Amino acid sequence: QVQLVESGGGLVQPGGSLRLSCVASGSILSINDMGWYRQAPGKERELVARITTSGRTVYADSVWGRFTISRDNAKNTVYLQMNSLKPEDTAVYYCNADLLPRSGVRRTYWGQGTQVTVSS
């Protein structure tokens, strides 16, 4: 059984930093793209950043220059370094991964989410 587990969320003051981590575990043959999404109250889930196996990245305009996505393929882990946080970054952050489990059906998996709150 495949699981994605996020960690690193919490309460931070405006201008502060947080680092999110997401580990994919279970019977996994390969992982393609991994990414971070977020959903604020009353809003739709939106892309924050994505990264390919080779390290190519895509960012939402709203986080460009403040957030950095990275991954450790050996550890099946994706990270999101968030700097210069703003109150509008407050949301539940979800990681996802496009992966092939040993069961043989490639699909996208989601984590359970981690709360990030930016407030003074």
Short mmCIF file of C-alpha atoms in Angstrom, two decimals:
data_model
loop_
_atom_site.label_atom_id
_atom_site.label_comp_id
_atom_site.label_asym_id
_atom_site.label_seq_id
_atom_site.Cartn_x
_atom_site.Cartn_y
_atom_site.Cartn_z
CA GLN A 1 0.00 0.00 0.00
CA VAL A 2 1.33 3.40 -0.98
CA GLN A 3 1.24 6.38 1.36
CA LEU A 4 2.33 10.00 1.10
CA VAL A 5 2.92 11.65 4.47
CA GLU A 6 3.57 15.38 4.85
CA SER A 7 5.26 17.09 7.79
CA GLY A 8 6.62 20.49 8.73
CA GLY A 9 3.53 22.66 8.81
CA GLY A 10 2.69 25.02 11.64
CA LEU A 11 2.19 28.60 12.73
CA VAL A 12 4.69 31.21 11.60
CA GLN A 13 4.81 35.01 11.62
CA PRO A 14 4.74 36.99 8.38
CA GLY A 15 8.20 37.07 6.85
CA GLY A 16 9.12 33.77 8.45
CA SER A 17 10.07 30.43 6.93
CA LEU A 18 8.91 26.85 7.01
CA ARG A 19 10.12 23.68 5.32
CA LEU A 20 7.61 21.03 4.35
CA SER A 21 8.56 17.43 3.67
CA CYS A 22 6.62 14.61 2.04
CA VAL A 23 7.72 10.99 2.01
CA ALA A 24 6.25 8.39 -0.31
CA SER A 25 6.35 4.92 1.19
CA GLY A 26 5.10 1.46 0.38
CA SER A 27 5.52 -0.84 -2.58
CA ILE A 28 6.72 1.66 -5.19
CA LEU A 29 8.43 0.84 -8.45
CA SER A 30 8.99 4.37 -9.72
CA ILE A 31 7.98 7.99 -9.14
CA ASN A 32 7.61 10.59 -11.87
CA ASP A 33 6.53 14.14 -11.09
CA MET A 34 6.00 15.24 -7.49
CA GLY A 35 4.33 18.42 -6.38
CA TRP A 36 2.81 20.63 -3.74
CA TYR A 37 -0.71 22.07 -3.83
CA ARG A 38 -2.60 24.15 -1.33
CA GLN A 39 -6.18 24.89 -0.44
CA ALA A 40 -7.30 27.88 1.57
CA PRO A 41 -10.74 28.04 3.22
CA GLY A 42 -13.43 28.71 0.64
CA LYS A 43 -11.03 28.37 -2.28
CA GLU A 44 -10.17 25.68 -4.76
CA ARG A 45 -7.00 23.61 -4.46
CA GLU A 46 -4.21 25.24 -6.46
CA LEU A 47 -0.77 24.30 -7.67
CA VAL A 48 2.14 25.68 -5.66
CA ALA A 49 5.09 23.93 -7.31
CA ARG A 50 5.98 20.75 -9.19
CA ILE A 51 9.25 18.98 -9.91
CA THR A 52 10.18 16.28 -12.39
CA THR A 53 12.46 13.34 -11.75
CA SER A 54 15.31 15.24 -13.42
CA GLY A 55 14.72 18.35 -11.32
CA ARG A 56 12.79 20.61 -13.68
CA THR A 57 10.49 22.85 -11.68
CA VAL A 58 7.30 24.84 -12.15
CA TYR A 59 6.01 27.45 -9.69
CA ALA A 60 2.83 29.40 -9.22
CA ASP A 61 3.37 33.10 -9.89
CA SER A 62 2.30 33.90 -6.33
CA VAL A 63 5.22 31.97 -4.79
CA TRP A 64 7.92 32.61 -7.41
CA GLY A 65 11.15 33.69 -5.77
CA ARG A 66 9.95 32.84 -2.25
CA PHE A 67 9.38 29.06 -2.37
CA THR A 68 11.75 26.35 -3.55
CA ILE A 69 10.77 22.79 -4.36
CA SER A 70 13.34 20.00 -4.30
CA ARG A 71 13.42 16.25 -4.08
CA ASP A 72 15.60 13.36 -2.97
CA ASN A 73 14.88 10.49 -5.33
CA ALA A 74 16.77 7.99 -3.20
CA LYS A 75 14.47 8.79 -0.28
CA ASN A 76 11.23 9.19 -2.30
CA THR A 77 10.91 12.59 -0.67
CA VAL A 78 9.87 16.01 -1.90
CA TYR A 79 10.50 19.24 0.00
CA LEU A 80 9.06 22.74 -0.10
CA GLN A 81 11.17 25.50 1.40
CA MET A 82 8.93 28.49 2.04
CA ASN A 83 10.54 31.86 2.78
CA SER A 84 9.12 35.36 3.21
CA LEU A 85 5.76 33.89 4.11
CA LYS A 86 2.67 36.04 3.82
CA PRO A 87 -0.76 35.74 5.46
CA GLU A 88 -2.20 34.81 2.06
CA ASP A 89 -0.01 31.69 2.08
CA THR A 90 -2.19 30.30 4.87
CA ALA A 91 -3.70 27.03 3.66
CA VAL A 92 -3.61 23.28 3.94
CA TYR A 93 -0.67 22.09 1.86
CA TYR A 94 -0.89 18.76 0.07
CA CYS A 95 1.83 16.84 -1.69
CA ASN A 96 1.19 14.55 -4.60
CA ALA A 97 3.14 12.11 -6.68
CA ASP A 98 2.62 10.42 -10.01
CA LEU A 99 3.92 6.97 -9.27
CA LEU A 100 3.89 3.33 -10.33
CA PRO A 101 3.23 0.92 -7.46
CA ARG A 102 4.16 -2.75 -7.53
CA SER A 103 0.47 -3.44 -8.23
CA GLY A 104 1.20 -2.07 -11.71
CA VAL A 105 -1.31 0.77 -12.11
CA ARG A 106 0.27 4.21 -12.39
CA ARG A 107 -1.78 7.02 -10.89
CA THR A 108 -1.54 10.16 -8.78
CA TYR A 109 -1.41 9.79 -5.02
CA TRP A 110 -2.13 12.52 -2.46
CA GLY A 111 -1.01 13.10 1.09
CA GLN A 112 -3.38 13.94 3.92
CA GLY A 113 -2.31 17.59 4.07
CA THR A 114 -0.48 19.77 6.57
CA GLN A 115 -1.73 23.11 7.87
CA VAL A 116 0.36 26.23 7.34
CA THR A 117 -0.81 29.36 9.13
CA VAL A 118 0.92 32.71 8.64
CA SER A 119 -0.18 35.19 11.27
CA SER A 120 1.19 37.66 13.75
#
